[in-house]
Short mmCIF file of C-alpha atoms in Angstrom, two decimals:
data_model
loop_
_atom_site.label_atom_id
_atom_site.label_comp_id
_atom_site.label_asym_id
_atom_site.label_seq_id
_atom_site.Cartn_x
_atom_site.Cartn_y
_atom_site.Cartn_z
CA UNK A 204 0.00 0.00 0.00
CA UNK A 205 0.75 3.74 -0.60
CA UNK A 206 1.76 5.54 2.44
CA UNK A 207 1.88 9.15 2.20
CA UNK A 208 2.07 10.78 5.72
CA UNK A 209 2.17 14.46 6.87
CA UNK A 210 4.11 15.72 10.07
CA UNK A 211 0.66 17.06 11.32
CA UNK A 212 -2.75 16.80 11.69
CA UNK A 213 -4.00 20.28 13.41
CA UNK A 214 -1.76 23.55 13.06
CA UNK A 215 -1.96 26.60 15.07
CA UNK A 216 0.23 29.59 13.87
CA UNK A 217 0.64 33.44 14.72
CA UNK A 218 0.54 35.63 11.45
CA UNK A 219 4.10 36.07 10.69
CA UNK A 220 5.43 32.95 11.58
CA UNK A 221 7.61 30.93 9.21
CA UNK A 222 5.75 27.24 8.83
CA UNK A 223 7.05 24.05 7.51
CA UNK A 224 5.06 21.57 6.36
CA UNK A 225 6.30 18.32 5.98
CA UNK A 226 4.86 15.04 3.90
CA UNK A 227 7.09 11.88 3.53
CA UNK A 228 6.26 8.95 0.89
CA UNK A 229 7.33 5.57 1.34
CA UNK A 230 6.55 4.24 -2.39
CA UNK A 231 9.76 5.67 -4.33
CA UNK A 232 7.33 7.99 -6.22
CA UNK A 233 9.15 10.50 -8.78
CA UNK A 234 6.44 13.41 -8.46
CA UNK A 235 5.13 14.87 -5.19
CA UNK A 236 2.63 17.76 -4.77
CA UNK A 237 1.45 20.16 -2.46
CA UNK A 238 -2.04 21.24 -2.49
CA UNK A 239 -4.17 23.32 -0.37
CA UNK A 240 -8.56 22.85 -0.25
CA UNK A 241 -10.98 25.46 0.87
CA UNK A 242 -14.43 25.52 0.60
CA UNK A 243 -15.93 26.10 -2.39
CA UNK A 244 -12.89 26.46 -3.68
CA UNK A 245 -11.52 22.36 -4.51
CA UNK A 246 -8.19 21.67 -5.04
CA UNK A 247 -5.64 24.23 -5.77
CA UNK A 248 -2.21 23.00 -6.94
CA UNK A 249 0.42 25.32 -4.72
CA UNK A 250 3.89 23.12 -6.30
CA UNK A 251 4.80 20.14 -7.20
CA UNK A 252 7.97 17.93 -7.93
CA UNK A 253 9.02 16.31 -10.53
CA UNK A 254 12.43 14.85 -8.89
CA UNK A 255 15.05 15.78 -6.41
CA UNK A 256 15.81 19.43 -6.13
CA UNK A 257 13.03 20.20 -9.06
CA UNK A 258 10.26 22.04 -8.47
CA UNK A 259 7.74 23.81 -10.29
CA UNK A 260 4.81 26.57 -9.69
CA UNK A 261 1.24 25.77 -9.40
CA UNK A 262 -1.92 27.76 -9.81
CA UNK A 263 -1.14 29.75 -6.29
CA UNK A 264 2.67 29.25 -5.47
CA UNK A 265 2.70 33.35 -4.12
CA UNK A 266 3.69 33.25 -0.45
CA UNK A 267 4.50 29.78 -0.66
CA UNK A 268 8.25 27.80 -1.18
CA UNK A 269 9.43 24.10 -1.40
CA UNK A 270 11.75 21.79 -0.68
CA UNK A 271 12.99 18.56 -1.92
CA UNK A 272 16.05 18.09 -0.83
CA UNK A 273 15.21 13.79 -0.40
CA UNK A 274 13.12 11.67 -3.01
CA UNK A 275 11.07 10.78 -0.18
CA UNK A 276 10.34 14.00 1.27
CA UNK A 277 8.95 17.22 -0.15
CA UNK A 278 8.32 19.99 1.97
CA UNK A 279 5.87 23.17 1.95
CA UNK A 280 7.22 26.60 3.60
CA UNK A 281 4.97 29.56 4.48
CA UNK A 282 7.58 32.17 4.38
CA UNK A 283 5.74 34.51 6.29
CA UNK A 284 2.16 33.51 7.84
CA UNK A 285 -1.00 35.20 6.62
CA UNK A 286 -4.42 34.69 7.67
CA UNK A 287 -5.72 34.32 4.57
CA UNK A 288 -3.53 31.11 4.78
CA UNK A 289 -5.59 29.02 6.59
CA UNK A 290 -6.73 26.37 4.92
CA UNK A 291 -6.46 22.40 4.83
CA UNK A 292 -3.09 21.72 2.97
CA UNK A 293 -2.69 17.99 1.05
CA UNK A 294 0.07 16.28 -0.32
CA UNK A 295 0.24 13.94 -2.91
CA UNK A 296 2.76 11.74 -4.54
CA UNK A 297 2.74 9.78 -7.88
CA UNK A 298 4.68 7.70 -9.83
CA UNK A 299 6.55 9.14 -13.20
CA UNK A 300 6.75 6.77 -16.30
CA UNK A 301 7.44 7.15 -20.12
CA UNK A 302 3.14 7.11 -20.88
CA UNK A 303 3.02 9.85 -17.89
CA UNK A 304 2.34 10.69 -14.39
CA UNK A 305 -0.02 8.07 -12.64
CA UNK A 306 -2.20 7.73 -10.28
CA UNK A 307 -1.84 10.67 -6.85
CA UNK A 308 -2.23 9.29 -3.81
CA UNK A 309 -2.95 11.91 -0.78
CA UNK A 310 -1.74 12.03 2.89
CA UNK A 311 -4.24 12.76 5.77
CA UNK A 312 -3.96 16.78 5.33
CA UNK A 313 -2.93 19.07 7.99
CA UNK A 314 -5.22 21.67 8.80
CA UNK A 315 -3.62 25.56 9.38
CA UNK A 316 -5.10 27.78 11.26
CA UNK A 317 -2.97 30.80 11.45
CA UNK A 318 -4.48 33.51 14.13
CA UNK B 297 -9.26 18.37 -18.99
CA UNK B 298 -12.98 17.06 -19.73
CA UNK B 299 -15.54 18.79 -17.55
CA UNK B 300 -17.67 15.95 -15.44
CA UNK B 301 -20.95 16.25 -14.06
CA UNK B 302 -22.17 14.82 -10.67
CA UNK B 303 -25.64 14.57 -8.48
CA UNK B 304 -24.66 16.90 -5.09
CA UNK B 305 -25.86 14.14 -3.03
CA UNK B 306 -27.16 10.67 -2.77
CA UNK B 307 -28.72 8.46 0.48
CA UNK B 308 -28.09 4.50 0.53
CA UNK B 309 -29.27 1.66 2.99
CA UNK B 310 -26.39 0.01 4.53
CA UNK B 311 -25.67 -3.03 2.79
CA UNK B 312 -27.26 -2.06 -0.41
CA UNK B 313 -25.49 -1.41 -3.50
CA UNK B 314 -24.27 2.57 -4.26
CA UNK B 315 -24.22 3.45 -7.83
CA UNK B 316 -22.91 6.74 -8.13
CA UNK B 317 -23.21 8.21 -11.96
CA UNK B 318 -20.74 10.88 -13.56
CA UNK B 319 -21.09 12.42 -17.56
CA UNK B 320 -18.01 13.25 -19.11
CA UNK B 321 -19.62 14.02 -22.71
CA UNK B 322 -15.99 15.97 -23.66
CA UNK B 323 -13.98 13.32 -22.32
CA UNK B 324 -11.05 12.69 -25.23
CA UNK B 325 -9.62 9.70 -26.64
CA UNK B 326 -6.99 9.19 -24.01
CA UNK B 327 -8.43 10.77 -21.07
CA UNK B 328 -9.06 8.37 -18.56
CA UNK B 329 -11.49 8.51 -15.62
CA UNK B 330 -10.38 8.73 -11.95
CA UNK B 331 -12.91 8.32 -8.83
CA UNK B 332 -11.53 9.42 -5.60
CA UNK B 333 -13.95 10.16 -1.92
CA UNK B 334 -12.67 12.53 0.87
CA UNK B 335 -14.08 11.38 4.33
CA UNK B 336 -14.45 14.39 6.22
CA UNK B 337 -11.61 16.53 7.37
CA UNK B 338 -9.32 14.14 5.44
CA UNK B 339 -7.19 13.62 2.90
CA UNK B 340 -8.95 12.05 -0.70
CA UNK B 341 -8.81 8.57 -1.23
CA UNK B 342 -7.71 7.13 -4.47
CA UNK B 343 -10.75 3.98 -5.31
CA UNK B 344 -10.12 2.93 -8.89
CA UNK B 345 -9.67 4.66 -12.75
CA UNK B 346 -10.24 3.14 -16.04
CA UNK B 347 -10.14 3.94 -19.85
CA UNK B 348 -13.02 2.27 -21.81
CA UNK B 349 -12.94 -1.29 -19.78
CA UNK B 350 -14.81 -1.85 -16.81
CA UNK B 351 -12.57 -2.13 -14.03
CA UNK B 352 -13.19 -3.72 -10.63
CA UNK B 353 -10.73 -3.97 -7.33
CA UNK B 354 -11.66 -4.62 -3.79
CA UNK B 355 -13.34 -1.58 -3.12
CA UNK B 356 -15.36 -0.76 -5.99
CA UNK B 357 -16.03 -1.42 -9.61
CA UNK B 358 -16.39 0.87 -12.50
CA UNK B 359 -18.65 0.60 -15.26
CA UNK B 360 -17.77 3.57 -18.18
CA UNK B 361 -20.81 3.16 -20.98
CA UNK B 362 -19.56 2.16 -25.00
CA UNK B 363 -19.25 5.57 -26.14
CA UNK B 364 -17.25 6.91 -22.99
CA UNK B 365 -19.54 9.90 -22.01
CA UNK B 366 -20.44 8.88 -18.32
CA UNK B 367 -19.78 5.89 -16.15
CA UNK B 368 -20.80 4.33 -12.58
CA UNK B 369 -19.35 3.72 -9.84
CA UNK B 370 -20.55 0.95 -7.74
CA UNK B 371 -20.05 0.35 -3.94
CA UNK B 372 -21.26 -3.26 -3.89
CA UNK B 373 -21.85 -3.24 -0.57
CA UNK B 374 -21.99 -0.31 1.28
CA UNK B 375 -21.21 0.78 4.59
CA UNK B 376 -21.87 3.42 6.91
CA UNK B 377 -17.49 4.01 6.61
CA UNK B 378 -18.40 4.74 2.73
CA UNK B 379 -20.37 8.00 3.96
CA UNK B 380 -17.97 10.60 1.85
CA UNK B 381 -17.72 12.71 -0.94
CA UNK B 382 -17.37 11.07 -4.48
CA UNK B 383 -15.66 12.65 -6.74
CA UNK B 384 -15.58 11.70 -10.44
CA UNK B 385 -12.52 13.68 -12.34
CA UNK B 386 -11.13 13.15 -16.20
CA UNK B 387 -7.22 13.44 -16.90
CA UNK B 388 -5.40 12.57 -19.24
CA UNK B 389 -2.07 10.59 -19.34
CA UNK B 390 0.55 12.87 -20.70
CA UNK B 391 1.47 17.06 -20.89
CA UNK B 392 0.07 18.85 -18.43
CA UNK B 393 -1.96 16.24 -16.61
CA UNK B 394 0.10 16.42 -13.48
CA UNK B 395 -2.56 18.32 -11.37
CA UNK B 396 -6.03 17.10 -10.44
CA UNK B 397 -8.83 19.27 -10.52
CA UNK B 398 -11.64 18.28 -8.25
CA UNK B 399 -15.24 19.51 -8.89
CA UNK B 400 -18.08 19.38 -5.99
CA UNK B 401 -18.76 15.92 -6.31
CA UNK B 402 -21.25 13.69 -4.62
CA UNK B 403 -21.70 13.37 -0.91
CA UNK B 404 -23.17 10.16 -0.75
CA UNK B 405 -24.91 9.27 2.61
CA UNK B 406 -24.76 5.65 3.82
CA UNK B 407 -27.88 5.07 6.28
CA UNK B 408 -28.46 2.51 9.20
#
């Protein structure tokens, strides 16, 4: 089975604050994403990876960096905490072959609430 | 990507089967069909995708019509743990398919 996990469930940060968030994947997948939800909004792609060190913007990447410094681990970075911030954030990872990028599996989210 | 179209809601009897439609009337030649569920406050849960065949693991099973312009999904046996949002999303396999877009989907209601 897939295991994509997320260093936490619940957040609480002060607006300002710098934030990691972290998601691990144990399945050797190529391409990792961060997304965040809100309602009425669905799925907004912030980044995603496409291998070690490679990144590239979503839809909303503004106030938002990444890491990937690990195949296994891609991180998300709120440089500087805004309200409008919170939000449920989701990562996903998939694998990379020559017909494409396959299926995305998700972690659990972590929900940010940033005060 | 193809635009899909779900019901906002459905009710089942625990036990009974769910059958949970979707059109895709743009879908393209290569574009498969993906059906994931989010269980409240979590993250979405992959269930199954296919391209024209009807596909079937051991949580669901996917029926997608001759012409390609809507399938079913079918919970065979539903439970009140299958109480989520459905939701029924067209990609395709190369270029720019790496993101998924997720409409409203389906909250389908399992009842005791």
């Amino acid at each position: 089975d897939v295991k994509v996990t997320q260093s936490s469930r619940y957040l609480v940060k002060r607006t300002g604050e710098k934030v990691f968030l972290e998601c691990v994947q144990d399945m050797d997948h190529e391409n990792m994403f961060w997304y965040r939800q809100d309602p009425g909004l669905g799925l907004r792609l912030i980044y995603f990876s496409y291998d070690v060190k490679m990144k590239e913007k979503g839809d909303i990447p503004e106030g938002y960096s990444v890491s990937r410094e690990k195949k296994e681990r891609f991180s998300l970075i709120l440089e500087s905490a805004s309200t409008n911030q919170t939000s449920m954030y989701l990562c996903a990872s998939s694998l990379q072959t020559q017909r494409g990028a396959k299926t995305q599996y998700f972690g659990p989210g972590t929900r940010l609430l940033v005060l | 990507d193809a635009k899909t179209t779900q019901p906002t809601s459905m009710d089942c009897a625990e036990g009974r089967a769910a059958n949970l439609p979707c059109n895709h009337s743009t879908i393209s030649g290569n574009e498969y069909v993906y059906w994931y569920r989010q269980i409240h406050s979590q993250g979405p849960q992959y269930i199954i995708h296919g391209l024209k065949n009807n596909e079937t693991n051991e949580m669901a099973s996917l029926i997608i019509t001759e012409d390609r312009k809507s399938s079913t999904l079918i919970l065979p046996h539903a439970t009140l743990r299958d109480t989520a949002v459905y939701y029924c999303i067209v990609r395709g396999s190369g270029g720019s398919n790496y993101k998924l877009t997720f409409g409203k989907g389906t909250l389908l209601t399992v009842n005791p």
